[in-house]
């Protein structure tokens, strides 16, 4: 194992992490994700001098496009979406390495054409390159792309283990347990597990990585991070946006597949996992899988079950009237797709038995905010328990994933004065005040890590299957009942009232995120 992959969280982003000479091929090159995230990420890596000296980027897509137009498309995507303004010199150095290859994903000849172009580049440079295939297409074409890469030999290009080709796969990784297993099987025919990088971009977010540092680089949290002290854990991923132009995809997906199965489950496993024996990718991923394995099957009932689903109706977001989900363009009249879901999960292990983990995610919520809130038990109310002088709350540690990244500790304190009154107060650590606000985007970290060969922040095959194991019975249950049991919430609110039930049953309450 290389030095860089042994210390993924400690080495950080620096040139010596050693990206190898790389040809990056993005399938879905003219798509939304490429435009909004991937090309700006390449640009920012280049600004930071983190791309390898020998670097080529081939955009692969179905649209006809000369190289010049693709470079123009790339320049515009940087102008519109990069976190840093376009620097003419950096772009001049980068753009000559961008080119476009037009082809259909189900056409083996198009892949042979790509292979020829790769061989030409290698001849021109008189050296081998690491090939990094980034699949950013709709999932319907994952299979032909992977199969063709295998069939024309690109999955095993070259004989140098150091430069072994890698494949990065965007979500959604399957739509249920069966399809995820099938996809794993297809990929495994052509790529070994160490060549496969399944993306969950939440793992590339700074605060998500910081969670492990907070937990395991401090001695004060770990002793109380268990069922003796923790009352419950609440993970919220709330968005203000609606489905926008993505109804075609979203209506087939819904909040459970789109956000809960991947992003919130990842936050849960990092919050709940045992300390890994080291920071190498397999040790960390082993611990994450163990947590998922310990999650109990969900109780599937309309009354008293472990899940709630709902759709947004018309409402006000930031004072602006927005339509309900059923009125969004492209949503079929028969739709019962949930735009919000909340789960109550039980982790049946030594550390967490009896501590509910509540997960929720929704579109068109009051604010865009993602956070993990670890809610501690109340102290015995002997001294400050009674009377209205004592406003005592449970301690809460909140890891604010976005926006306004940081950590807050809520505790009780004496109000100044001659009387003994108490009040909850907050201790804040803000990324922006401590480190400045221009932190790298998740995709910068993830593209760099895949080039380096560090798979820590990517999902292993067994991990994705475990998380589908938990979710799939619920998907089937909801499908069977259609609109029955589907709740509604007003756009701009914190979700349906019914979701409170999940917590009331345990005498808990949702926190107001951001507070
Ligand atoms: C994506 C989902 O994975 O994550 C989108 O498909 C969602 O529906 C997005 O909007 C949210 O990501 P972020 O980084 O903006 O929280």
Coordinates of C-alpha atoms and ligand atoms in Angstrom, one line a residue:
X1 CA 0.0 0.0 0.0
X2 CA 1.3 3.4 -0.9
X3 CA 2.1 6.0 1.8
X4 CA -0.7 8.3 0.5
X5 CA -3.4 5.6 0.8
X6 CA -2.3 4.7 4.3
X7 CA -3.0 8.2 5.7
X8 CA -5.9 9.5 3.7
X9 CA -7.1 12.0 6.3
X10 CA -3.7 13.2 7.4
X11 CA -1.7 13.8 4.2
X12 CA -4.3 16.2 2.9
X13 CA -4.2 17.9 -0.5
X14 CA -0.6 18.3 -1.4
X15 CA 1.4 17.7 -4.4
X16 CA 3.5 14.9 -3.0
X17 CA 0.3 12.7 -2.8
X18 CA 1.5 11.7 -6.2
X19 CA -1.2 11.6 -8.9
X20 CA 0.1 9.4 -11.7
X21 CA 0.1 10.3 -15.4
X22 CA -3.6 10.0 -16.2
X23 CA -6.0 9.9 -19.0
X24 CA -9.4 10.7 -17.5
X25 CA -12.4 9.7 -19.6
X26 CA -15.8 11.0 -18.5
X27 CA -18.8 9.2 -20.0
X28 CA -21.7 11.7 -20.0
X29 CA -19.4 14.5 -20.9
X30 CA -22.0 17.0 -21.9
X31 CA -24.3 16.2 -18.9
X32 CA -25.3 18.3 -16.0
X33 CA -22.9 16.8 -13.4
X34 CA -19.9 17.2 -15.7
X35 CA -20.8 20.8 -16.3
X36 CA -21.6 21.8 -12.8
X37 CA -19.2 19.7 -10.8
X38 CA -16.6 17.7 -12.6
X39 CA -15.0 20.2 -15.0
X40 CA -14.9 22.9 -12.3
X41 CA -13.3 20.4 -10.0
X42 CA -10.6 19.6 -12.6
X43 CA -10.0 23.3 -13.0
X44 CA -9.6 23.9 -9.3
X45 CA -7.2 20.9 -9.0
X46 CA -5.2 22.5 -11.8
X47 CA -5.1 25.8 -9.9
X48 CA -3.8 24.0 -6.9
X49 CA -1.2 22.2 -9.0
X50 CA -2.6 18.8 -8.1
X51 CA -3.2 17.4 -11.6
X52 CA -0.4 15.2 -12.8
X53 CA 2.1 16.8 -15.2
X54 CA 1.0 14.4 -17.9
X55 CA -2.8 14.7 -17.9
X56 CA -5.4 14.3 -20.6
X57 CA -9.1 14.6 -20.4
X58 CA -11.4 12.9 -22.9
X59 CA -15.1 13.8 -22.7
X60 CA -17.1 10.9 -24.2
X61 CA -20.8 11.6 -25.1
X62 CA -23.5 10.9 -27.6
X63 CA -23.7 14.5 -28.9
X64 CA -21.6 15.4 -31.9
X65 CA -19.2 18.1 -30.8
X66 CA -15.8 19.2 -32.2
X67 CA -13.0 19.6 -29.7
X68 CA -13.2 23.4 -29.9
X69 CA -16.9 23.3 -28.8
X70 CA -16.1 21.0 -26.0
X71 CA -13.4 23.3 -24.8
X72 CA -15.8 26.2 -25.0
X73 CA -18.4 24.2 -23.1
X74 CA -15.7 23.5 -20.4
X75 CA -14.6 27.1 -20.2
X76 CA -18.2 28.2 -19.7
X77 CA -18.8 25.6 -17.1
X78 CA -15.8 26.9 -15.1
X79 CA -17.0 30.5 -15.5
X80 CA -20.5 29.6 -14.3
X81 CA -19.7 27.0 -11.6
X82 CA -16.1 27.1 -10.3
X83 CA -15.6 28.2 -6.7
X84 CA -12.7 30.2 -7.9
X85 CA -12.7 32.7 -10.8
X86 CA -11.2 31.7 -14.1
X87 CA -7.5 32.5 -14.3
X88 CA -6.6 32.9 -18.0
X89 CA -3.1 31.3 -17.6
X90 CA -4.3 28.3 -15.8
X91 CA -7.0 27.7 -18.4
X92 CA -4.6 28.2 -21.2
X93 CA -2.4 25.4 -19.7
X94 CA -5.4 23.1 -19.2
X95 CA -7.6 23.5 -22.2
X96 CA -5.1 21.9 -24.7
X97 CA -5.5 18.7 -22.7
X98 CA -9.3 18.6 -23.1
X99 CA -10.7 16.7 -26.1
X100 CA -14.0 15.1 -27.1
X101 CA -14.9 11.7 -28.4
X102 CA -18.4 11.2 -29.8
X103 CA -20.0 7.7 -29.5
X104 CA -23.0 5.7 -28.5
X105 CA -22.6 3.8 -25.2
X106 CA -24.0 0.6 -26.8
X107 CA -21.6 0.7 -29.7
X108 CA -18.4 -1.4 -29.3
X109 CA -16.8 0.4 -32.2
X110 CA -17.0 3.7 -30.4
X111 CA -15.0 2.1 -27.5
X112 CA -12.5 0.8 -30.0
X113 CA -12.2 4.3 -31.4
X114 CA -11.5 5.5 -27.8
X115 CA -8.9 2.8 -27.3
X116 CA -7.1 3.9 -30.5
X117 CA -7.1 7.5 -29.4
X118 CA -5.6 6.4 -26.0
X119 CA -2.9 4.4 -27.8
X120 CA -2.1 7.4 -29.9
X121 CA -1.7 9.6 -26.9
X122 CA 0.6 7.0 -25.2
X123 CA 2.7 6.8 -28.4
X124 CA 2.9 10.6 -28.6
X125 CA 4.1 10.8 -25.0
X126 CA 6.1 7.6 -25.3
X127 CA 4.8 6.3 -22.0
X128 CA 1.9 4.4 -20.4
X129 CA -0.9 6.3 -18.7
X130 CA -3.3 5.3 -15.9
X131 CA -6.8 5.2 -17.3
X132 CA -9.5 6.6 -15.2
X133 CA -13.0 6.0 -16.5
X134 CA -15.7 8.1 -14.9
X135 CA -19.2 7.0 -15.5
X136 CA -21.5 10.0 -15.1
X137 CA -24.4 8.8 -17.3
X138 CA -27.9 7.7 -16.5
X139 CA -27.8 4.2 -14.9
X140 CA -29.5 2.6 -17.9
X141 CA -26.1 2.6 -19.7
X142 CA -23.8 1.7 -16.9
X143 CA -23.9 -1.9 -18.0
X144 CA -23.0 -1.4 -21.7
X145 CA -20.2 1.0 -20.8
X146 CA -18.6 -1.4 -18.3
X147 CA -19.1 -4.4 -20.7
X148 CA -17.5 -2.6 -23.6
X149 CA -14.6 -1.3 -21.5
X150 CA -14.0 -5.0 -20.6
X151 CA -14.5 -6.4 -24.1
X152 CA -12.1 -4.1 -25.8
X153 CA -9.5 -4.7 -23.2
X154 CA -9.5 -1.1 -21.7
X155 CA -10.3 -2.5 -18.2
X156 CA -7.0 -4.2 -18.2
X157 CA -5.0 -1.8 -20.3
X158 CA -1.2 -2.0 -19.7
X159 CA 0.6 -4.4 -17.5
X160 CA 1.9 -2.0 -14.9
X161 CA 0.0 -2.6 -11.6
X162 CA 0.8 1.0 -10.5
X163 CA -1.1 2.3 -13.5
X164 CA -4.0 -0.1 -13.4
X165 CA -7.2 1.3 -14.9
X166 CA -9.9 2.5 -12.5
X167 CA -13.6 3.0 -12.9
X168 CA -15.5 5.6 -11.0
X169 CA -19.3 5.1 -10.9
X170 CA -21.8 7.7 -10.0
X171 CA -24.9 7.1 -8.1
X172 CA -27.5 5.7 -8.3
X173 CA -25.8 2.3 -7.8
X174 CA -28.8 0.1 -8.5
X175 CA -32.4 0.8 -7.6
X176 CA -32.8 -2.0 -5.0
X177 CA -30.8 -4.9 -3.5
X178 CA -31.2 -7.2 -6.5
X179 CA -30.1 -4.6 -9.1
X180 CA -27.2 -3.5 -7.0
X181 CA -26.0 -7.1 -6.7
X182 CA -26.5 -7.5 -10.5
X183 CA -24.5 -4.4 -11.1
X184 CA -21.7 -5.5 -8.8
X185 CA -21.6 -8.9 -10.6
X186 CA -21.3 -7.2 -14.0
X187 CA -18.5 -4.9 -12.9
X188 CA -16.7 -7.8 -11.2
X189 CA -16.5 -9.6 -14.6
X190 CA -14.2 -6.9 -15.9
X191 CA -12.8 -5.0 -12.9
X192 CA -11.3 -6.1 -9.6
X193 CA -12.7 -4.5 -6.5
X194 CA -9.6 -2.4 -6.0
X195 CA -10.2 -0.8 -9.5
X196 CA -13.8 0.2 -8.6
X197 CA -14.6 3.6 -7.0
X198 CA -18.4 4.0 -6.2
X199 CA -19.1 7.6 -5.6
X200 CA -21.1 9.1 -2.7
X201 CA -20.1 12.8 -3.0
X202 CA -21.1 13.3 0.7
X203 CA -17.9 11.5 1.7
X204 CA -15.9 14.2 -0.1
X205 CA -17.3 16.9 2.0
X206 CA -14.9 18.4 4.5
X207 CA -17.0 18.1 7.6
X208 CA -17.9 14.5 6.8
X209 CA -14.1 13.7 6.9
X210 CA -13.8 15.9 10.0
X211 CA -16.3 13.7 11.8
X212 CA -13.6 11.0 12.1
X213 CA -11.1 13.5 13.3
X214 CA -13.5 14.9 15.9
X215 CA -14.3 11.4 17.1
X216 CA -10.9 9.8 17.1
X217 CA -8.4 12.6 17.5
X218 CA -10.1 13.9 20.7
X219 CA -10.3 12.0 23.9
X220 CA -13.3 13.7 25.3
X221 CA -16.0 12.4 22.9
X222 CA -15.4 8.7 22.5
X223 CA -16.0 7.7 26.1
X224 CA -19.5 9.1 26.0
X225 CA -20.3 8.1 22.4
X226 CA -22.5 5.2 23.3
X227 CA -25.8 3.9 24.7
X228 CA -24.8 4.9 28.3
X229 CA -24.8 8.6 27.4
X230 CA -26.4 9.1 24.1
X231 CA -30.2 9.4 24.0
X232 CA -30.7 9.5 20.2
X233 CA -29.0 10.6 17.0
X234 CA -30.7 12.8 14.4
X235 CA -29.3 13.0 10.9
X236 CA -31.0 15.7 8.7
X237 CA -30.3 16.4 5.0
X238 CA -32.7 19.1 4.0
X239 CA -32.8 20.9 0.7
X240 CA -34.7 24.0 -0.4
X241 CA -34.6 23.1 -4.0
X242 CA -37.5 21.2 -5.6
X243 CA -37.1 18.6 -8.4
X244 CA -36.5 21.3 -11.0
X245 CA -35.9 19.8 -14.4
X246 CA -35.1 16.4 -13.0
X247 CA -38.6 14.9 -12.6
X248 CA -37.8 12.2 -15.2
X249 CA -35.1 10.8 -13.0
X250 CA -36.5 11.8 -9.6
X251 CA -40.0 10.4 -10.0
X252 CA -38.5 7.0 -10.5
X253 CA -36.3 7.4 -7.5
X254 CA -37.8 9.4 -4.6
X255 CA -36.1 10.6 -1.4
X256 CA -35.4 7.2 -0.1
X257 CA -33.3 6.1 -3.0
X258 CA -32.0 9.5 -3.9
X259 CA -30.7 10.6 -0.5
X260 CA -31.4 8.1 2.4
X261 CA -29.9 4.9 0.9
X262 CA -26.6 6.6 0.2
X263 CA -25.9 10.0 1.7
X264 CA -27.6 9.8 5.1
X265 CA -26.6 6.1 5.5
X266 CA -23.0 7.1 5.0
X267 CA -23.3 9.8 7.6
X268 CA -24.9 7.3 9.9
X269 CA -22.1 4.7 9.5
X270 CA -19.3 7.3 10.1
X271 CA -21.1 8.5 13.2
X272 CA -21.8 5.0 14.6
X273 CA -18.7 3.0 13.6
X274 CA -16.2 1.6 16.0
X275 CA -12.6 3.1 15.9
X276 CA -10.9 1.5 12.9
X277 CA -7.5 -0.3 13.5
X278 CA -5.9 2.2 11.1
X279 CA -6.8 4.8 8.6
X280 CA -6.3 2.6 5.6
X281 CA -9.3 2.3 3.3
X282 CA -10.2 -1.3 4.1
X283 CA -10.1 -0.8 7.9
X284 CA -12.4 2.1 7.7
X285 CA -14.8 0.5 5.3
X286 CA -14.8 -2.7 7.3
X287 CA -16.1 -0.8 10.3
X288 CA -18.7 1.0 8.3
X289 CA -20.0 -2.3 6.9
X290 CA -20.3 -3.7 10.4
X291 CA -22.6 -0.9 11.5
X292 CA -24.8 -1.4 8.5
X293 CA -24.9 -5.2 9.2
X294 CA -26.1 -4.4 12.8
X295 CA -29.1 -2.3 11.6
X296 CA -32.3 -4.2 12.3
X297 CA -35.0 -4.7 9.7
X298 CA -37.5 -1.8 9.6
X299 CA -40.9 -2.3 11.1
X300 CA -43.2 -1.9 8.0
X301 CA -46.6 -0.7 9.2
X302 CA -48.7 2.4 8.5
X303 CA -49.3 3.0 12.1
X304 CA -46.3 2.6 14.4
X305 CA -43.9 1.6 11.7
X306 CA -40.3 2.9 11.3
X307 CA -40.7 5.1 8.2
X308 CA -42.7 8.1 7.0
X309 CA -42.9 9.3 3.4
X310 CA -44.4 12.5 2.1
X311 CA -44.7 14.8 -0.9
X312 CA -44.5 18.6 -0.9
X313 CA -47.4 20.7 -1.8
X314 CA -47.4 24.3 -3.0
X315 CA -45.9 26.8 -0.5
X316 CA -43.5 29.6 0.2
X317 CA -39.7 29.1 0.1
X318 CA -37.7 32.1 1.2
X319 CA -40.9 34.2 0.6
X320 CA -41.3 32.9 -3.0
X321 CA -44.3 30.9 -4.0
X322 CA -43.3 27.5 -5.4
X323 CA -45.5 24.7 -6.9
X324 CA -46.3 21.4 -5.3
X325 CA -44.5 18.3 -6.5
X326 CA -47.6 17.1 -8.5
X327 CA -47.5 20.4 -10.4
X328 CA -43.8 20.2 -11.3
X329 CA -43.0 19.7 -15.0
X330 CA -42.8 16.0 -16.0
X331 CA -44.3 14.5 -12.8
X332 CA -47.0 12.0 -13.9
X333 CA -50.5 12.5 -12.4
X334 CA -50.4 9.0 -10.9
X335 CA -47.1 9.7 -9.0
X336 CA -46.8 8.6 -5.4
X337 CA -43.1 9.4 -5.3
X338 CA -41.9 10.7 -1.9
X339 CA -40.0 13.9 -1.8
X340 CA -39.4 13.5 1.9
X341 CA -38.7 10.4 4.0
X342 CA -37.8 9.8 7.6
X343 CA -36.6 6.6 9.2
X344 CA -36.1 5.3 12.7
X345 CA -33.2 2.8 12.8
X346 CA -32.0 0.5 15.5
X347 CA -28.4 -0.6 15.6
X348 CA -28.2 -3.9 17.4
X349 CA -24.7 -3.8 18.7
X350 CA -22.9 -3.4 22.0
X351 CA -22.4 0.3 21.7
X352 CA -25.8 1.4 20.3
X353 CA -28.5 -1.1 21.4
X354 CA -31.6 1.0 22.4
X355 CA -30.4 4.3 20.9
X356 CA -32.7 5.3 18.0
X357 CA -31.0 6.8 14.9
X358 CA -33.5 9.1 13.1
X359 CA -32.8 10.0 9.5
X360 CA -34.7 12.4 7.4
X361 CA -34.2 14.0 4.0
X362 CA -36.5 16.2 2.0
X363 CA -36.8 18.6 -0.9
X364 CA -38.4 22.0 -0.6
X365 CA -37.8 22.2 3.1
X366 CA -37.5 25.4 5.1
X367 CA -33.7 25.7 4.7
X368 CA -30.8 23.9 3.0
X369 CA -29.1 22.3 5.9
X370 CA -27.3 19.0 6.6
X371 CA -26.3 18.1 10.1
X372 CA -25.7 15.2 12.4
X373 CA -27.0 15.9 15.9
X374 CA -25.9 13.6 18.7
X375 CA -28.3 14.1 21.6
X376 CA -27.1 13.2 25.0
X377 CA -29.2 12.0 28.0
X378 CA -30.4 14.5 30.6
X379 CA -28.5 14.5 33.8
X380 CA -30.5 13.4 36.9
X381 CA -32.7 16.4 37.7
X382 CA -31.7 16.5 41.4
X383 CA -30.2 20.0 41.5
X384 CA -31.4 21.9 38.6
X385 CA -34.4 19.8 37.5
X386 CA -37.4 21.6 38.8
X387 CA -39.0 25.0 38.6
X388 CA -39.2 27.5 35.8
X389 CA -35.9 29.1 36.8
X390 CA -34.2 26.1 35.3
X391 CA -34.3 25.9 31.6
X392 CA -32.3 22.7 31.2
X393 CA -31.8 21.0 27.9
X394 CA -30.0 17.8 26.8
X395 CA -26.5 18.3 25.6
X396 CA -26.3 18.1 21.9
X397 CA -23.2 17.9 19.7
X398 CA -24.1 19.1 16.2
X399 CA -21.8 18.5 13.3
X400 CA -23.0 20.9 10.6
X401 CA -22.2 19.4 7.3
X402 CA -23.5 22.3 5.2
X403 CA -23.8 25.2 4.8
X404 CA -22.0 27.1 7.6
X405 CA -19.7 24.0 8.2
X406 CA -18.7 23.5 11.8
X407 CA -19.4 21.9 15.2
X408 CA -21.7 23.2 17.9
X409 CA -22.0 22.0 21.4
X410 CA -25.1 22.8 23.3
X411 CA -24.9 22.9 27.0
X412 CA -26.5 24.5 30.1
X413 CA -25.1 27.5 31.8
X414 CA -25.9 29.9 34.6
X415 CA -27.5 33.2 33.6
X416 CA -25.5 36.1 35.2
X417 CA -27.2 37.5 38.2
X418 CA -27.7 37.0 41.9
X419 CA -30.3 34.4 41.4
X420 CA -29.4 30.9 40.1
X421 CA -31.1 30.7 36.7
X422 CA -30.0 28.4 33.9
X423 CA -30.2 28.6 30.2
X424 CA -28.9 26.5 27.2
X425 CA -25.9 28.1 25.5
X426 CA -23.9 27.1 22.4
X427 CA -20.2 26.7 21.8
X428 CA -19.4 27.1 18.1
X429 CA -16.5 26.1 15.9
X430 CA -16.9 27.5 12.4
X431 CA -14.9 26.4 9.5
X432 CA -15.1 29.8 7.8
X433 CA -13.9 31.8 10.7
X434 CA -11.1 29.4 11.5
X435 CA -9.9 28.4 8.1
X436 CA -11.5 30.9 5.6
X437 CA -14.4 30.0 3.4
X438 CA -12.9 28.7 0.2
X439 CA -12.7 25.0 1.0
X440 CA -12.3 22.4 -1.8
X441 CA -15.5 21.0 -3.2
X442 CA -16.3 17.3 -2.6
X443 CA -15.6 16.4 -6.2
X444 CA -12.1 17.9 -6.2
X445 CA -11.2 15.6 -3.3
X446 CA -12.9 12.5 -4.9
X447 CA -11.4 13.0 -8.4
X448 CA -7.9 13.5 -6.9
X449 CA -8.3 10.4 -4.6
X450 CA -9.4 8.2 -7.5
X451 CA -6.4 9.4 -9.5
X452 CA -4.1 8.6 -6.6
X453 CA -5.7 5.3 -5.9
X454 CA -7.1 6.0 -2.4
X455 CA -10.5 4.4 -2.1
X456 CA -11.2 5.4 1.5
X457 CA -13.9 7.9 0.5
X458 CA -15.7 5.5 -1.9
X459 CA -18.2 2.8 -1.2
X460 CA -17.2 -0.8 -1.3
X461 CA -19.5 -3.4 -3.0
X462 CA -20.6 -5.0 0.2
X463 CA -21.4 -1.7 1.7
X464 CA -23.8 -0.7 -1.0
X465 CA -25.5 -4.1 -0.8
X466 CA -25.9 -3.8 3.0
X467 CA -27.5 -0.4 2.7
X468 CA -29.9 -1.7 0.0
X469 CA -30.7 -4.7 2.3
X470 CA -32.1 -2.2 4.8
X471 CA -34.0 -0.1 2.3
X472 CA -35.4 -2.5 -0.2
X473 CA -38.2 -4.1 1.9
X474 CA -39.5 -0.5 2.6
X475 CA -39.4 0.3 -1.1
X476 CA -41.5 -2.8 -1.8
X477 CA -43.9 -1.9 1.0
X478 CA -44.5 1.6 -0.3
X479 CA -44.9 0.3 -3.9
X480 CA -47.5 -2.1 -2.8
X481 CA -49.5 0.6 -1.0
X482 CA -49.2 3.3 -3.6
X483 CA -50.7 6.5 -2.4
X484 CA -52.0 4.9 0.9
X485 CA -49.9 6.2 3.7
X486 CA -48.3 9.0 1.6
X487 CA -48.3 12.2 3.7
X488 CA -48.0 15.8 2.5
X489 CA -46.1 18.8 3.7
X490 CA -46.1 22.4 2.6
X491 CA -43.1 23.5 0.6
X492 CA -41.0 25.7 2.9
X493 CA -41.8 23.7 6.1
X494 CA -39.8 21.2 8.1
X495 CA -41.7 18.2 6.7
X496 CA -45.0 16.5 7.5
X497 CA -46.4 16.5 11.0
X498 CA -46.6 12.7 10.8
X499 CA -42.8 12.4 11.0
X500 CA -43.0 13.7 14.6
X501 CA -44.7 10.4 15.5
X502 CA -41.4 8.5 14.8
X503 CA -39.9 10.4 17.7
X504 CA -42.8 10.9 20.0
X505 CA -43.1 7.2 20.4
X506 CA -39.7 7.3 22.2
X507 CA -40.4 10.6 23.9
X508 CA -38.0 12.4 21.6
X509 CA -38.5 15.4 19.3
X510 CA -36.9 16.5 16.1
X511 CA -34.5 19.3 16.6
X512 CA -35.0 22.5 14.6
X513 CA -31.9 22.1 12.3
X514 CA -29.5 25.0 12.5
X515 CA -30.5 25.9 16.0
Ligands
LIG1 C1 -27.7 14.2 -5.1 C2 -29.1 14.0 -5.3 O1 -27.0 13.0 -4.9 O2 -27.4 15.1 -4.0 C3 -29.8 15.3 -5.5 O3 -29.4 13.2 -6.5 C4 -29.5 16.3 -4.4 O4 -31.2 15.2 -5.6 C5 -28.0 16.4 -4.2 O5 -30.0 17.6 -4.7 C6 -27.7 17.2 -2.9 O6 -26.3 17.3 -2.8 P1 -25.7 18.6 -2.0 O7 -24.2 18.3 -2.1 O8 -26.1 19.8 -2.7 O9 -26.2 18.4 -0.6

